[in-house]
C-alpha cells in the first residue's frame, strides 16, 4: 500500500498542465503619421519546459472617419449624379515587415453609395463651402483570431523570439462612378491637377484607426524527463516486494 501511494504521488506532477499568458498593446494609425509599430513579447518556452499550443489575437477596433469631398467643377452637381465607395482593410504583420513574416487582416470598414449635392467651385481650395461636404463615420467592433499548430509559421514567429517588432497599418480603396456626368472641360494632362482641373476630390487624411489588442498564449507545461523516469523504477520496486 505504501509503494502504491508513492507511485500516485510521483505520477501527479507528471500530468501536463495548461495555462495562458496575456499581454495588451495599443495602436493608433492614420495616413498622416503612417503605420503603428507595437512591440509584441514572444512566448518563452523556458528551455523547452513549456509548449505553445495556440496564440489568439483579440482586436478592439475604433474607426473615426472624416472624408472631405470637394468639387472644382464650373457647374453644380446633384446628389445621385455620382457615387463613390470607400473601404479600409487593416493589416497586421509580425516581424519587421520583411518577406516571409506572417501577416493577416484583423478587420476594416466599408462605406458604399456615398453621394451629395455640390455647388460650383467657389475658387477657394479646401474650405468648407457649398462646393464641399464632410462624410463622418465612427465604428467600433472586436475581432478574435486564433492560430494553432495547424499554422506553424505564426507560432514559430512568436516562440522564443523575445521582443518582436510588428507593423500595423492597412490600405485604402476608393471607387468613383459618374451616374450623370457633367459637361466639364477635361484635365489638361493625363492626371487631374488640384484645384485647377474640374473634378470631384475626396480627401481622407482625417481618418484614424485606433484601439488595442490582446495577445493570448495558450500553452502546456511539459513534464520533466527526470520525473517520468521515477515511475518505472517505483513499479519495479513494487514487483520485487
PDB file of C-alpha atoms in Angstrom:
ATOM      1  CA  UNK A   1       0.000   0.000   0.000  1.00  0.00           C
ATOM      2  CA  UNK A   2       2.839   2.419   0.744  1.00  0.00           C
ATOM      3  CA  UNK A   3       4.525   1.725  -2.594  1.00  0.00           C
ATOM      4  CA  UNK A   4       1.221   2.310  -4.404  1.00  0.00           C
ATOM      5  CA  UNK A   5       0.794   5.613  -2.587  1.00  0.00           C
ATOM      6  CA  UNK A   6       4.289   6.720  -3.591  1.00  0.00           C
ATOM      7  CA  UNK A   7       3.605   5.894  -7.239  1.00  0.00           C
ATOM      8  CA  UNK A   8       0.461   8.043  -7.145  1.00  0.00           C
ATOM      9  CA  UNK A   9       2.328  10.931  -5.584  1.00  0.00           C
ATOM     10  CA  UNK A  10       5.080  10.849  -8.164  1.00  0.00           C
ATOM     11  CA  UNK A  11       2.621  10.464 -11.051  1.00  0.00           C
ATOM     12  CA  UNK A  12       0.711  13.643 -10.191  1.00  0.00           C
ATOM     13  CA  UNK A  13       3.466  16.140 -11.200  1.00  0.00           C
ATOM     14  CA  UNK A  14       3.936  14.277 -14.496  1.00  0.00           C
ATOM     15  CA  UNK A  15       0.451  15.270 -15.719  1.00  0.00           C
ATOM     16  CA  UNK A  16       0.550  18.086 -18.306  1.00  0.00           C
ATOM     17  CA  UNK A  17      -0.717  21.446 -17.036  1.00  0.00           C
ATOM     18  CA  UNK A  18      -2.267  24.101 -19.285  1.00  0.00           C
ATOM     19  CA  UNK A  19      -2.231  27.838 -18.727  1.00  0.00           C
ATOM     20  CA  UNK A  20      -2.407  31.142 -20.607  1.00  0.00           C
ATOM     21  CA  UNK A  21      -0.353  34.346 -20.791  1.00  0.00           C
ATOM     22  CA  UNK A  22      -1.948  37.615 -21.934  1.00  0.00           C
ATOM     23  CA  UNK A  23      -0.461  40.944 -22.980  1.00  0.00           C
ATOM     24  CA  UNK A  24      -2.332  44.057 -24.165  1.00  0.00           C
ATOM     25  CA  UNK A  25      -0.950  46.518 -26.703  1.00  0.00           C
ATOM     26  CA  UNK A  26      -2.320  49.819 -28.002  1.00  0.00           C
ATOM     27  CA  UNK A  27      -2.210  51.046 -31.600  1.00  0.00           C
ATOM     28  CA  UNK A  28      -3.021  54.302 -33.380  1.00  0.00           C
ATOM     29  CA  UNK A  29      -2.885  54.710 -37.160  1.00  0.00           C
ATOM     30  CA  UNK A  30      -3.737  57.483 -39.581  1.00  0.00           C
ATOM     31  CA  UNK A  31      -2.481  58.219 -43.113  1.00  0.00           C
ATOM     32  CA  UNK A  32      -0.624  61.334 -41.946  1.00  0.00           C
ATOM     33  CA  UNK A  33       1.591  59.519 -39.422  1.00  0.00           C
ATOM     34  CA  UNK A  34       1.748  56.104 -41.086  1.00  0.00           C
ATOM     35  CA  UNK A  35       1.663  52.611 -39.632  1.00  0.00           C
ATOM     36  CA  UNK A  36       1.815  51.736 -35.930  1.00  0.00           C
ATOM     37  CA  UNK A  37       4.653  49.571 -34.617  1.00  0.00           C
ATOM     38  CA  UNK A  38       3.563  47.676 -31.464  1.00  0.00           C
ATOM     39  CA  UNK A  39       6.175  45.527 -29.716  1.00  0.00           C
ATOM     40  CA  UNK A  40       4.893  42.013 -29.013  1.00  0.00           C
ATOM     41  CA  UNK A  41       6.598  39.958 -26.303  1.00  0.00           C
ATOM     42  CA  UNK A  42       7.238  36.484 -27.686  1.00  0.00           C
ATOM     43  CA  UNK A  43       6.434  33.230 -25.913  1.00  0.00           C
ATOM     44  CA  UNK A  44       9.286  31.851 -23.779  1.00  0.00           C
ATOM     45  CA  UNK A  45       9.458  28.049 -23.752  1.00  0.00           C
ATOM     46  CA  UNK A  46      11.786  28.290 -20.719  1.00  0.00           C
ATOM     47  CA  UNK A  47      14.251  25.840 -22.136  1.00  0.00           C
ATOM     48  CA  UNK A  48      11.637  23.529 -23.610  1.00  0.00           C
ATOM     49  CA  UNK A  49       9.614  23.066 -20.409  1.00  0.00           C
ATOM     50  CA  UNK A  50       6.596  24.829 -21.952  1.00  0.00           C
ATOM     51  CA  UNK A  51       4.932  24.095 -25.283  1.00  0.00           C
ATOM     52  CA  UNK A  52       2.884  26.709 -27.132  1.00  0.00           C
ATOM     53  CA  UNK A  53      -0.457  25.298 -28.296  1.00  0.00           C
ATOM     54  CA  UNK A  54      -2.037  28.400 -29.828  1.00  0.00           C
ATOM     55  CA  UNK A  55      -1.875  32.167 -29.965  1.00  0.00           C
ATOM     56  CA  UNK A  56      -5.021  34.307 -30.023  1.00  0.00           C
ATOM     57  CA  UNK A  57      -5.212  37.919 -31.173  1.00  0.00           C
ATOM     58  CA  UNK A  58      -8.241  39.895 -29.964  1.00  0.00           C
ATOM     59  CA  UNK A  59      -8.503  43.290 -31.657  1.00  0.00           C
ATOM     60  CA  UNK A  60     -10.756  46.026 -30.309  1.00  0.00           C
ATOM     61  CA  UNK A  61     -11.151  48.404 -33.236  1.00  0.00           C
ATOM     62  CA  UNK A  62     -12.191  52.048 -33.318  1.00  0.00           C
ATOM     63  CA  UNK A  63     -12.572  53.866 -36.627  1.00  0.00           C
ATOM     64  CA  UNK A  64     -13.052  57.641 -36.857  1.00  0.00           C
ATOM     65  CA  UNK A  65     -13.503  58.773 -40.455  1.00  0.00           C
ATOM     66  CA  UNK A  66     -13.806  62.326 -41.797  1.00  0.00           C
ATOM     67  CA  UNK A  67     -13.956  62.308 -45.598  1.00  0.00           C
ATOM     68  CA  UNK A  68     -13.740  65.752 -47.193  1.00  0.00           C
ATOM     69  CA  UNK A  69     -15.485  65.888 -50.576  1.00  0.00           C
ATOM     70  CA  UNK A  70     -15.000  68.956 -52.772  1.00  0.00           C
ATOM     71  CA  UNK A  71     -15.895  69.964 -56.323  1.00  0.00           C
ATOM     72  CA  UNK A  72     -13.718  72.152 -58.530  1.00  0.00           C
ATOM     73  CA  UNK A  73     -16.190  71.927 -61.397  1.00  0.00           C
ATOM     74  CA  UNK A  74     -17.722  75.007 -63.057  1.00  0.00           C
ATOM     75  CA  UNK A  75     -21.314  73.826 -62.508  1.00  0.00           C
ATOM     76  CA  UNK A  76     -23.225  72.250 -59.655  1.00  0.00           C
ATOM     77  CA  UNK A  77     -23.921  68.524 -59.370  1.00  0.00           C
ATOM     78  CA  UNK A  78     -26.829  66.957 -57.526  1.00  0.00           C
ATOM     79  CA  UNK A  79     -26.915  64.075 -55.098  1.00  0.00           C
ATOM     80  CA  UNK A  80     -27.133  60.913 -57.155  1.00  0.00           C
ATOM     81  CA  UNK A  81     -25.234  62.342 -60.143  1.00  0.00           C
ATOM     82  CA  UNK A  82     -22.260  60.354 -58.885  1.00  0.00           C
ATOM     83  CA  UNK A  83     -21.427  57.809 -56.177  1.00  0.00           C
ATOM     84  CA  UNK A  84     -18.293  56.506 -54.557  1.00  0.00           C
ATOM     85  CA  UNK A  85     -17.217  53.691 -52.251  1.00  0.00           C
ATOM     86  CA  UNK A  86     -14.598  53.913 -49.538  1.00  0.00           C
ATOM     87  CA  UNK A  87     -13.014  50.983 -47.704  1.00  0.00           C
ATOM     88  CA  UNK A  88     -10.082  50.446 -45.380  1.00  0.00           C
ATOM     89  CA  UNK A  89      -8.594  46.993 -44.743  1.00  0.00           C
ATOM     90  CA  UNK A  90      -6.203  46.727 -41.807  1.00  0.00           C
ATOM     91  CA  UNK A  91      -3.123  44.511 -41.984  1.00  0.00           C
ATOM     92  CA  UNK A  92      -1.085  43.220 -39.046  1.00  0.00           C
ATOM     93  CA  UNK A  93       2.358  41.694 -39.612  1.00  0.00           C
ATOM     94  CA  UNK A  94       4.605  40.017 -37.074  1.00  0.00           C
ATOM     95  CA  UNK A  95       8.236  40.974 -37.513  1.00  0.00           C
ATOM     96  CA  UNK A  96       9.817  43.946 -39.229  1.00  0.00           C
ATOM     97  CA  UNK A  97       7.764  43.675 -42.413  1.00  0.00           C
ATOM     98  CA  UNK A  98      10.411  41.725 -44.326  1.00  0.00           C
ATOM     99  CA  UNK A  99       9.463  38.976 -46.747  1.00  0.00           C
ATOM    100  CA  UNK A 100       8.319  35.810 -45.021  1.00  0.00           C
ATOM    101  CA  UNK A 101       6.937  37.498 -41.914  1.00  0.00           C
ATOM    102  CA  UNK A 102       3.396  36.161 -41.284  1.00  0.00           C
ATOM    103  CA  UNK A 103       0.561  38.661 -41.625  1.00  0.00           C
ATOM    104  CA  UNK A 104      -3.237  38.737 -41.564  1.00  0.00           C
ATOM    105  CA  UNK A 105      -6.153  41.141 -41.820  1.00  0.00           C
ATOM    106  CA  UNK A 106      -7.965  41.649 -38.495  1.00  0.00           C
ATOM    107  CA  UNK A 107     -10.798  43.811 -39.879  1.00  0.00           C
ATOM    108  CA  UNK A 108     -11.773  47.006 -41.664  1.00  0.00           C
ATOM    109  CA  UNK A 109     -14.646  49.290 -42.658  1.00  0.00           C
ATOM    110  CA  UNK A 110     -16.679  49.915 -45.817  1.00  0.00           C
ATOM    111  CA  UNK A 111     -18.903  52.800 -46.950  1.00  0.00           C
ATOM    112  CA  UNK A 112     -20.836  52.421 -50.187  1.00  0.00           C
ATOM    113  CA  UNK A 113     -23.082  54.566 -52.351  1.00  0.00           C
ATOM    114  CA  UNK A 114     -21.839  57.886 -50.929  1.00  0.00           C
ATOM    115  CA  UNK A 115     -23.155  60.947 -52.782  1.00  0.00           C
ATOM    116  CA  UNK A 116     -24.136  64.529 -52.031  1.00  0.00           C
ATOM    117  CA  UNK A 117     -25.004  67.825 -53.708  1.00  0.00           C
ATOM    118  CA  UNK A 118     -22.091  70.107 -54.600  1.00  0.00           C
ATOM    119  CA  UNK A 119     -22.266  73.688 -55.829  1.00  0.00           C
ATOM    120  CA  UNK A 120     -19.964  75.069 -58.489  1.00  0.00           C
ATOM    121  CA  UNK A 121     -16.407  75.651 -57.294  1.00  0.00           C
ATOM    122  CA  UNK A 122     -16.137  78.843 -55.243  1.00  0.00           C
ATOM    123  CA  UNK A 123     -12.496  79.437 -56.138  1.00  0.00           C
ATOM    124  CA  UNK A 124     -11.171  78.733 -52.622  1.00  0.00           C
ATOM    125  CA  UNK A 125      -9.476  75.347 -52.329  1.00  0.00           C
ATOM    126  CA  UNK A 126     -10.085  73.250 -49.232  1.00  0.00           C
ATOM    127  CA  UNK A 127     -12.616  75.482 -47.489  1.00  0.00           C
ATOM    128  CA  UNK A 128     -15.970  74.421 -46.063  1.00  0.00           C
ATOM    129  CA  UNK A 129     -18.444  75.907 -48.519  1.00  0.00           C
ATOM    130  CA  UNK A 130     -21.376  74.922 -50.700  1.00  0.00           C
ATOM    131  CA  UNK A 131     -18.919  73.209 -53.063  1.00  0.00           C
ATOM    132  CA  UNK A 132     -17.886  70.701 -50.371  1.00  0.00           C
ATOM    133  CA  UNK A 133     -19.158  68.490 -47.564  1.00  0.00           C
ATOM    134  CA  UNK A 134     -17.873  66.061 -44.936  1.00  0.00           C
ATOM    135  CA  UNK A 135     -18.691  62.384 -44.530  1.00  0.00           C
ATOM    136  CA  UNK A 136     -18.360  61.483 -40.836  1.00  0.00           C
ATOM    137  CA  UNK A 137     -18.338  57.852 -39.788  1.00  0.00           C
ATOM    138  CA  UNK A 138     -17.495  56.201 -36.448  1.00  0.00           C
ATOM    139  CA  UNK A 139     -17.473  52.465 -35.879  1.00  0.00           C
ATOM    140  CA  UNK A 140     -16.229  50.101 -33.161  1.00  0.00           C
ATOM    141  CA  UNK A 141     -16.107  46.316 -33.029  1.00  0.00           C
ATOM    142  CA  UNK A 142     -13.931  43.400 -31.911  1.00  0.00           C
ATOM    143  CA  UNK A 143     -12.296  40.627 -33.920  1.00  0.00           C
ATOM    144  CA  UNK A 144     -10.805  37.416 -32.469  1.00  0.00           C
ATOM    145  CA  UNK A 145      -8.390  35.268 -34.478  1.00  0.00           C
ATOM    146  CA  UNK A 146      -6.728  32.113 -33.130  1.00  0.00           C
ATOM    147  CA  UNK A 147      -3.752  30.334 -34.689  1.00  0.00           C
ATOM    148  CA  UNK A 148      -2.923  26.763 -33.676  1.00  0.00           C
ATOM    149  CA  UNK A 149      -0.211  24.289 -34.587  1.00  0.00           C
ATOM    150  CA  UNK A 150      -2.002  23.994 -37.942  1.00  0.00           C
ATOM    151  CA  UNK A 151      -0.464  27.446 -38.697  1.00  0.00           C
ATOM    152  CA  UNK A 152       3.165  26.721 -37.731  1.00  0.00           C
ATOM    153  CA  UNK A 153       4.553  29.921 -39.286  1.00  0.00           C
ATOM    154  CA  UNK A 154       2.581  32.097 -36.855  1.00  0.00           C
ATOM    155  CA  UNK A 155       3.545  30.020 -33.823  1.00  0.00           C
ATOM    156  CA  UNK A 156       7.186  29.905 -34.927  1.00  0.00           C
ATOM    157  CA  UNK A 157       7.256  33.695 -35.280  1.00  0.00           C
ATOM    158  CA  UNK A 158       6.298  34.222 -31.619  1.00  0.00           C
ATOM    159  CA  UNK A 159       8.158  31.312 -29.979  1.00  0.00           C
ATOM    160  CA  UNK A 160      11.417  32.081 -28.143  1.00  0.00           C
ATOM    161  CA  UNK A 161      11.642  35.344 -30.081  1.00  0.00           C
ATOM    162  CA  UNK A 162      11.960  37.905 -27.280  1.00  0.00           C
ATOM    163  CA  UNK A 163      10.617  41.357 -28.143  1.00  0.00           C
ATOM    164  CA  UNK A 164       9.016  41.147 -31.590  1.00  0.00           C
ATOM    165  CA  UNK A 165       8.550  44.302 -33.663  1.00  0.00           C
ATOM    166  CA  UNK A 166       5.266  44.327 -35.550  1.00  0.00           C
ATOM    167  CA  UNK A 167       3.725  46.515 -38.241  1.00  0.00           C
ATOM    168  CA  UNK A 168       0.061  47.515 -38.112  1.00  0.00           C
ATOM    169  CA  UNK A 169      -1.324  49.583 -40.946  1.00  0.00           C
ATOM    170  CA  UNK A 170      -3.507  48.797 -43.919  1.00  0.00           C
ATOM    171  CA  UNK A 171      -4.622  50.028 -47.291  1.00  0.00           C
ATOM    172  CA  UNK A 172      -7.465  52.144 -48.618  1.00  0.00           C
ATOM    173  CA  UNK A 173      -9.643  51.540 -51.670  1.00  0.00           C
ATOM    174  CA  UNK A 174     -11.711  54.249 -53.359  1.00  0.00           C
ATOM    175  CA  UNK A 175     -14.048  53.646 -56.302  1.00  0.00           C
ATOM    176  CA  UNK A 176     -15.816  56.536 -58.044  1.00  0.00           C
ATOM    177  CA  UNK A 177     -18.573  56.385 -60.639  1.00  0.00           C
ATOM    178  CA  UNK A 178     -20.424  59.080 -62.583  1.00  0.00           C
ATOM    179  CA  UNK A 179     -24.174  58.425 -62.970  1.00  0.00           C
ATOM    180  CA  UNK A 180     -24.977  61.696 -64.767  1.00  0.00           C
ATOM    181  CA  UNK A 181     -21.605  63.082 -65.860  1.00  0.00           C
ATOM    182  CA  UNK A 182     -21.456  66.876 -66.276  1.00  0.00           C
ATOM    183  CA  UNK A 183     -20.042  68.654 -69.321  1.00  0.00           C
ATOM    184  CA  UNK A 184     -16.867  69.776 -67.610  1.00  0.00           C
ATOM    185  CA  UNK A 185     -13.673  70.530 -69.525  1.00  0.00           C
ATOM    186  CA  UNK A 186     -11.225  67.599 -69.462  1.00  0.00           C
ATOM    187  CA  UNK A 187      -7.997  67.907 -67.441  1.00  0.00           C
ATOM    188  CA  UNK A 188      -5.006  69.474 -69.169  1.00  0.00           C
ATOM    189  CA  UNK A 189      -2.818  66.435 -68.512  1.00  0.00           C
ATOM    190  CA  UNK A 190      -3.262  62.715 -68.044  1.00  0.00           C
ATOM    191  CA  UNK A 191      -3.718  63.182 -64.303  1.00  0.00           C
ATOM    192  CA  UNK A 192      -6.005  65.979 -63.000  1.00  0.00           C
ATOM    193  CA  UNK A 193      -4.301  68.752 -61.037  1.00  0.00           C
ATOM    194  CA  UNK A 194      -5.845  70.105 -57.825  1.00  0.00           C
ATOM    195  CA  UNK A 195      -7.510  72.577 -57.812  1.00  0.00           C
ATOM    196  CA  UNK A 196      -7.059  73.827 -61.376  1.00  0.00           C
ATOM    197  CA  UNK A 197      -8.824  70.962 -63.161  1.00  0.00           C
ATOM    198  CA  UNK A 198     -12.575  70.367 -62.946  1.00  0.00           C
ATOM    199  CA  UNK A 199     -13.166  67.260 -60.842  1.00  0.00           C
ATOM    200  CA  UNK A 200     -14.561  65.919 -57.586  1.00  0.00           C
ATOM    201  CA  UNK A 201     -11.868  65.427 -54.949  1.00  0.00           C
ATOM    202  CA  UNK A 202     -12.020  63.155 -51.906  1.00  0.00           C
ATOM    203  CA  UNK A 203      -9.579  63.563 -49.022  1.00  0.00           C
ATOM    204  CA  UNK A 204      -9.355  61.042 -46.139  1.00  0.00           C
ATOM    205  CA  UNK A 205      -6.328  62.313 -44.227  1.00  0.00           C
ATOM    206  CA  UNK A 206      -8.548  62.943 -41.195  1.00  0.00           C
ATOM    207  CA  UNK A 207      -9.004  59.201 -40.816  1.00  0.00           C
ATOM    208  CA  UNK A 208      -7.965  57.390 -37.644  1.00  0.00           C
ATOM    209  CA  UNK A 209      -7.875  53.704 -36.749  1.00  0.00           C
ATOM    210  CA  UNK A 210      -7.038  53.137 -33.098  1.00  0.00           C
ATOM    211  CA  UNK A 211      -7.642  50.780 -30.195  1.00  0.00           C
ATOM    212  CA  UNK A 212      -5.870  47.898 -28.509  1.00  0.00           C
ATOM    213  CA  UNK A 213      -5.365  44.187 -28.924  1.00  0.00           C
ATOM    214  CA  UNK A 214      -4.628  41.238 -26.671  1.00  0.00           C
ATOM    215  CA  UNK A 215      -2.077  38.555 -27.489  1.00  0.00           C
ATOM    216  CA  UNK A 216      -3.014  35.381 -25.617  1.00  0.00           C
ATOM    217  CA  UNK A 217      -0.655  32.417 -25.463  1.00  0.00           C
ATOM    218  CA  UNK A 218      -2.229  29.064 -24.593  1.00  0.00           C
ATOM    219  CA  UNK A 219       0.484  26.639 -23.513  1.00  0.00           C
ATOM    220  CA  UNK A 220       1.171  23.333 -21.787  1.00  0.00           C
ATOM    221  CA  UNK A 221       3.816  22.688 -19.134  1.00  0.00           C
ATOM    222  CA  UNK A 222       5.924  19.754 -20.311  1.00  0.00           C
ATOM    223  CA  UNK A 223       6.713  17.179 -17.532  1.00  0.00           C
ATOM    224  CA  UNK A 224      10.400  16.930 -16.723  1.00  0.00           C
ATOM    225  CA  UNK A 225      12.054  13.721 -18.003  1.00  0.00           C
ATOM    226  CA  UNK A 226      13.542  13.044 -14.538  1.00  0.00           C
ATOM    227  CA  UNK A 227      10.042  12.761 -13.061  1.00  0.00           C
ATOM    228  CA  UNK A 228       8.943  10.329 -15.750  1.00  0.00           C
ATOM    229  CA  UNK A 229      11.965   8.094 -15.065  1.00  0.00           C
ATOM    230  CA  UNK A 230      10.877   7.612 -11.432  1.00  0.00           C
ATOM    231  CA  UNK A 231       7.656   5.853 -12.392  1.00  0.00           C
ATOM    232  CA  UNK A 232       9.095   2.638 -13.933  1.00  0.00           C
ATOM    233  CA  UNK A 233      11.642   2.480 -11.089  1.00  0.00           C
ATOM    234  CA  UNK A 234       8.867   2.523  -8.473  1.00  0.00           C
ATOM    235  CA  UNK A 235       6.862  -0.018 -10.424  1.00  0.00           C
ATOM    236  CA  UNK A 236       9.902  -2.324 -10.441  1.00  0.00           C
ATOM    237  CA  UNK A 237      10.275  -1.914  -6.683  1.00  0.00           C
ATOM    238  CA  UNK A 238       6.627  -2.862  -6.248  1.00  0.00           C
ATOM    239  CA  UNK A 239       7.107  -6.095  -8.190  1.00  0.00           C
ATOM    240  CA  UNK A 240      10.116  -7.056  -6.068  1.00  0.00           C
ATOM    241  CA  UNK A 241       8.016  -6.675  -2.927  1.00  0.00           C
TER     242      UNK A 241
END
